[in-house]
Coordinates of C-alpha atoms and ligand atoms in Angstrom, one line a residue:
M154 CA -36.6 -80.9 95.7
L155 CA -36.2 -80.3 99.4
E156 CA -34.5 -82.8 101.7
T157 CA -36.3 -84.4 104.7
Q158 CA -34.2 -82.2 106.9
D159 CA -35.4 -79.1 105.2
W160 CA -39.0 -80.1 105.5
K161 CA -38.4 -80.8 109.2
D162 CA -36.5 -77.5 110.0
F163 CA -39.1 -75.3 108.2
S164 CA -42.2 -77.0 109.6
I165 CA -44.1 -74.8 112.0
T166 CA -44.0 -77.7 114.4
S167 CA -40.2 -77.2 114.6
W168 CA -40.0 -73.5 115.1
Y169 CA -43.3 -72.4 116.8
D170 CA -42.4 -73.0 120.4
K171 CA -39.1 -71.2 120.1
F172 CA -40.6 -68.2 118.5
K173 CA -44.0 -68.1 120.2
H174 CA -43.4 -64.7 121.7
I175 CA -42.8 -63.1 118.3
T176 CA -45.5 -64.7 116.1
M177 CA -49.3 -64.9 116.3
E178 CA -51.0 -67.3 118.6
T179 CA -51.3 -70.8 117.0
V180 CA -52.7 -74.1 117.8
I181 CA -51.1 -77.0 116.1
L182 CA -53.1 -80.2 115.6
E183 CA -51.4 -83.4 114.3
L184 CA -53.5 -84.9 111.6
P185 CA -54.6 -88.5 112.2
E186 CA -54.8 -90.7 109.1
V187 CA -58.6 -90.4 108.7
V188 CA -58.6 -86.6 108.9
L189 CA -55.6 -86.3 106.5
D190 CA -57.5 -88.5 104.1
K191 CA -60.4 -86.0 104.1
L192 CA -57.9 -83.2 103.3
I193 CA -56.4 -84.9 100.4
Y194 CA -58.0 -84.3 97.0
H195 CA -59.5 -87.6 95.6
P196 CA -60.4 -87.1 92.0
A197 CA -63.7 -88.8 91.2
S198 CA -63.2 -92.0 89.3
N199 CA -64.3 -92.4 85.7
Q200 CA -66.0 -95.8 86.2
S201 CA -68.9 -96.2 83.8
D202 CA -71.4 -96.7 86.6
G203 CA -70.4 -93.3 88.0
E204 CA -69.6 -94.8 91.4
E205 CA -67.2 -93.0 93.6
E206 CA -63.8 -94.4 94.5
E207 CA -63.1 -96.7 97.4
W208 CA -62.5 -93.9 100.0
D209 CA -65.4 -93.2 102.2
E210 CA -66.5 -89.6 102.4
E211 CA -68.8 -90.4 105.2
T212 CA -66.2 -91.7 107.7
P213 CA -66.8 -89.6 110.7
L214 CA -64.1 -87.4 112.2
P215 CA -62.6 -88.8 115.4
E216 CA -64.3 -87.3 118.4
D217 CA -61.1 -86.2 120.0
F218 CA -60.0 -84.4 116.9
K219 CA -63.3 -82.6 116.7
E220 CA -63.0 -81.6 120.3
D221 CA -59.4 -80.3 119.8
F222 CA -60.5 -78.4 116.7
K223 CA -63.4 -76.8 118.6
N224 CA -61.2 -75.8 121.5
A225 CA -58.7 -74.3 119.1
L226 CA -61.4 -72.1 117.6
N227 CA -62.6 -71.1 121.1
T228 CA -59.0 -70.1 122.0
L229 CA -58.3 -68.2 118.8
G230 CA -61.6 -66.4 118.4
K231 CA -64.0 -68.4 116.1
T232 CA -62.3 -67.3 112.8
V233 CA -58.9 -68.6 112.0
F234 CA -56.2 -68.6 109.4
I235 CA -55.0 -72.1 108.5
K236 CA -51.8 -73.7 107.2
N237 CA -50.3 -77.1 107.0
N238 CA -46.7 -77.4 108.4
W239 CA -45.3 -75.2 105.6
H240 CA -48.0 -73.5 103.5
S241 CA -51.3 -71.7 103.7
P242 CA -53.9 -72.5 101.0
T243 CA -53.7 -69.0 99.6
D244 CA -54.0 -70.3 96.0
A245 CA -57.5 -71.5 97.0
K246 CA -58.6 -68.0 97.8
M247 CA -61.3 -67.8 95.1
F248 CA -63.3 -70.3 97.1
S249 CA -63.4 -68.3 100.2
I250 CA -65.8 -65.5 101.1
G251 CA -64.4 -62.1 100.3
N252 CA -61.1 -63.6 99.4
A253 CA -60.1 -63.7 103.0
L254 CA -59.4 -67.4 103.6
K255 CA -61.1 -67.3 107.0
A256 CA -61.9 -70.7 108.4
Q257 CA -64.7 -71.1 110.9
N258 CA -65.3 -74.9 110.8
I259 CA -63.8 -78.1 109.5
D260 CA -65.7 -77.9 106.2
D261 CA -63.9 -74.7 105.4
V262 CA -60.6 -76.4 106.2
I263 CA -61.5 -79.3 103.9
L264 CA -62.5 -76.9 101.1
Y265 CA -59.4 -74.8 101.2
F266 CA -57.0 -77.6 101.6
T267 CA -58.4 -79.9 98.9
T268 CA -58.5 -77.0 96.4
S269 CA -55.0 -75.7 97.1
T270 CA -52.3 -77.0 94.9
A271 CA -49.6 -75.9 97.3
I272 CA -51.1 -77.9 100.1
Q273 CA -51.7 -81.0 97.9
Q274 CA -48.2 -80.9 96.7
D275 CA -46.9 -80.9 100.2
F276 CA -49.1 -83.9 101.1
S277 CA -47.8 -85.9 98.2
N278 CA -44.1 -84.8 98.2
V279 CA -43.1 -84.7 101.9
K280 CA -42.0 -87.9 103.5
G281 CA -40.9 -88.4 107.1
V282 CA -42.6 -85.5 108.7
P283 CA -46.1 -85.9 110.4
F284 CA -48.6 -83.6 108.8
C285 CA -50.4 -81.1 110.9
L286 CA -53.1 -78.4 110.7
A287 CA -51.9 -75.1 112.2
L288 CA -54.7 -72.8 113.2
R289 CA -53.6 -69.3 113.7
K290 CA -55.3 -66.2 115.1
W291 CA -56.8 -64.3 112.2
I292 CA -55.4 -60.8 111.9
S293 CA -56.0 -58.1 109.4
I294 CA -52.7 -57.3 107.7
H295 CA -52.0 -54.3 105.4
P296 CA -50.1 -55.6 102.4
A297 CA -47.5 -52.8 102.6
A298 CA -46.6 -54.0 106.1
E299 CA -45.4 -57.5 104.9
F300 CA -41.7 -58.0 104.3
R301 CA -39.6 -61.0 103.4
C302 CA -36.1 -61.0 105.0
I303 CA -33.2 -62.8 103.5
V304 CA -30.7 -64.3 105.9
I305 CA -27.3 -65.5 104.5
N306 CA -24.7 -67.0 106.9
N307 CA -26.7 -65.8 109.8
V308 CA -26.6 -62.2 108.6
L309 CA -29.6 -60.2 107.5
R310 CA -28.7 -59.2 103.9
G311 CA -31.9 -58.4 102.1
I312 CA -35.4 -57.0 102.8
T313 CA -38.2 -57.0 100.2
P314 CA -41.8 -56.1 100.3
R315 CA -44.0 -59.2 99.7
D316 CA -46.5 -57.0 97.9
W317 CA -44.3 -56.7 94.8
P318 CA -44.2 -55.0 92.4
T319 CA -46.5 -52.4 94.0
F320 CA -45.5 -48.8 94.7
Y321 CA -45.8 -47.5 98.2
G322 CA -44.6 -43.9 98.6
H323 CA -43.8 -44.2 102.3
Y324 CA -41.1 -46.8 101.8
K325 CA -38.7 -44.1 100.6
E326 CA -39.3 -41.8 103.6
E327 CA -39.3 -44.6 106.1
G328 CA -36.7 -46.8 104.4
R329 CA -34.0 -46.2 107.1
Q330 CA -36.5 -46.8 109.9
I331 CA -37.7 -50.0 108.3
I332 CA -34.2 -51.3 108.0
D333 CA -33.3 -50.4 111.5
A334 CA -36.4 -51.9 113.0
L335 CA -36.0 -55.2 111.2
Q336 CA -32.3 -55.4 111.9
E337 CA -32.8 -54.8 115.6
F338 CA -35.7 -57.3 115.6
F339 CA -33.6 -59.9 113.8
A340 CA -30.6 -59.4 116.1
E341 CA -32.6 -59.6 119.3
N342 CA -35.0 -62.4 118.4
I343 CA -33.9 -64.6 115.5
K344 CA -30.2 -64.5 114.8
E345 CA -28.5 -67.7 116.1
N346 CA -31.9 -68.9 117.3
F347 CA -33.1 -70.3 114.1
K348 CA -31.3 -73.6 113.3
R349 CA -30.3 -72.9 109.7
K350 CA -27.7 -70.3 108.5
H351 CA -29.4 -69.5 105.2
Y352 CA -33.2 -68.9 105.3
T353 CA -35.9 -66.4 104.8
F354 CA -38.4 -65.1 107.4
D355 CA -41.6 -63.2 106.7
V356 CA -42.4 -60.4 109.0
I357 CA -45.1 -57.8 109.7
L358 CA -44.0 -54.3 110.5
S359 CA -46.7 -51.9 111.4
Y360 CA -46.1 -49.1 113.8
P361 CA -46.6 -48.7 116.6
D362 CA -46.8 -52.5 117.1
K363 CA -43.7 -54.6 117.6
P364 CA -42.7 -56.6 114.5
Y365 CA -43.8 -60.2 114.4
V366 CA -42.9 -63.2 112.3
L367 CA -45.4 -64.9 110.0
D368 CA -43.2 -67.7 108.7
F369 CA -39.7 -69.1 108.0
G370 CA -38.8 -70.6 104.7
P371 CA -35.8 -72.2 102.9
L372 CA -33.5 -70.0 100.8
N373 CA -32.8 -71.7 97.4
S374 CA -33.4 -71.2 93.7
K375 CA -37.2 -71.9 94.2
T376 CA -37.6 -69.2 96.8
N377 CA -39.8 -66.3 95.8
L378 CA -37.4 -63.4 96.4
Y379 CA -39.8 -60.7 95.1
A380 CA -37.6 -57.6 94.5
F381 CA -34.4 -59.7 94.4
S382 CA -33.3 -62.4 92.0
W383 CA -31.7 -65.7 92.8
K384 CA -28.9 -64.8 90.4
E385 CA -27.7 -62.0 92.7
I386 CA -28.4 -63.8 96.0
N387 CA -26.8 -67.1 95.2
P388 CA -23.2 -65.9 95.0
L389 CA -23.5 -64.3 98.4
L390 CA -23.9 -67.7 100.0
N391 CA -20.2 -68.5 99.8
K392 CA -19.0 -65.1 100.7
E393 CA -17.8 -64.0 104.1
V394 CA -19.1 -60.6 105.2
P395 CA -18.3 -58.4 108.2
K396 CA -21.0 -59.0 110.9
E397 CA -22.1 -55.3 110.8
V398 CA -23.1 -55.2 107.1
S399 CA -26.4 -53.4 106.6
P400 CA -29.1 -55.2 104.7
V401 CA -30.4 -53.9 101.4
F402 CA -34.0 -52.8 101.4
R403 CA -35.2 -52.9 97.9
Y404 CA -38.5 -51.5 96.8
L405 CA -40.1 -49.8 93.9
E406 CA -39.0 -46.2 93.9
S407 CA -41.6 -44.7 91.6
D408 CA -45.1 -45.5 90.4
I409 CA -44.6 -46.9 87.0
G410 CA -48.0 -48.6 86.7
I411 CA -48.8 -52.2 86.3
M412 CA -45.9 -54.4 85.1
T413 CA -44.6 -57.8 85.1
R414 CA -42.1 -59.1 87.6
A415 CA -39.4 -59.3 85.0
E416 CA -40.1 -55.7 83.9
A417 CA -39.9 -54.5 87.5
L418 CA -36.6 -56.3 88.0
R419 CA -35.1 -54.7 84.9
K420 CA -36.3 -51.3 85.8
I421 CA -34.9 -51.5 89.3
K422 CA -31.5 -52.8 88.1
L423 CA -31.2 -49.8 85.7
S424 CA -31.8 -47.3 88.4
E425 CA -29.2 -48.7 90.9
Ligands
ADP57 N1 -52.9 -65.1 110.8 C1 -53.2 -64.5 109.6 N2 -54.4 -63.8 109.5 C2 -54.7 -63.3 108.3 N3 -53.9 -63.3 107.2 C3 -52.8 -64.0 107.3 C4 -52.4 -64.7 108.5 N4 -51.2 -65.3 108.3 C5 -50.9 -65.0 107.0 N5 -51.8 -64.2 106.4 C6 -51.8 -63.8 105.0 O1 -51.6 -64.9 104.1 C7 -50.4 -64.7 103.4 C8 -49.6 -66.1 103.3 O2 -49.3 -66.4 104.6 P1 -48.0 -67.3 105.0 O3 -48.1 -67.7 106.4 O4 -46.7 -66.5 104.6 O5 -48.2 -68.5 104.0 P2 -47.3 -69.1 102.9 O6 -46.1 -69.7 103.6 O7 -48.1 -70.2 102.3 O8 -46.9 -68.0 102.0 C9 -49.6 -63.6 104.1 O9 -48.9 -62.9 103.1 C10 -50.7 -62.8 104.7 O10 -51.1 -61.8 103.9
MG58 MG1 -44.2 -69.1 103.8

């Protein structure tokens, strides 16, 4: 379970202003109680008369929230990607048109948030951090361009594709370039600027654009490390390393068809 300080440090409300220039444009709206209530999943009660629970679905949204939401859509371009402070409702994708999770109105937000387990878990687990709705400019992202970077003691140690385990032939040819680009990006923009010393950041790298950050996240046994395992990352946390150490970029080296995550890890370990 994360501590309140973890929730605070990794909330987009904590890092957005500092990293505005290297992430996509975002409007963050704090969620008033009435709006939050609409975003929380209320299971229908089993009362014999079939009446709904106490909460009132018909409570209107506050006018100023509606106004802020409308302005955000106008600023960001009508269609947005949404998150709470920490997560996007990607596990609610099946409810969205074309699997794209595009939100165009408050009803979309309510649908995605109430049907997302990740979002609902945050709402029930987190204490001491005001909940928000982050509306982000919607961009089309090629899955091969998404990387998760692992930072240990303020040093970039690992890079993994987020689309894992999928084989992309160009990773091999461009491996050195990818490492160099991400290392330079990290050194110039993130190192020492993020307030933790162990963390992950997710980044989009697609030439000829500059890399940009999608998200920051905690580094612990629960973190999805894709091509890496916590077993191999954990011991590095207490190890001093020279500042110039080069990160490991781990990817699938050959197309071995569809396999499970465990199989992929086994395979990659054997070939190292
Ligand atoms: N602004 C955006 N527009 C379109 N797709 C996005 C946007 N931001 C993220 N995504 C997609 O959604 C996925 C999850 O986004 P992310 O911000 O990392 O959420 P989470 O922290 O819940 O994983 C990303 O891997 C990316 O493919
Ligand atoms: Mg994330």
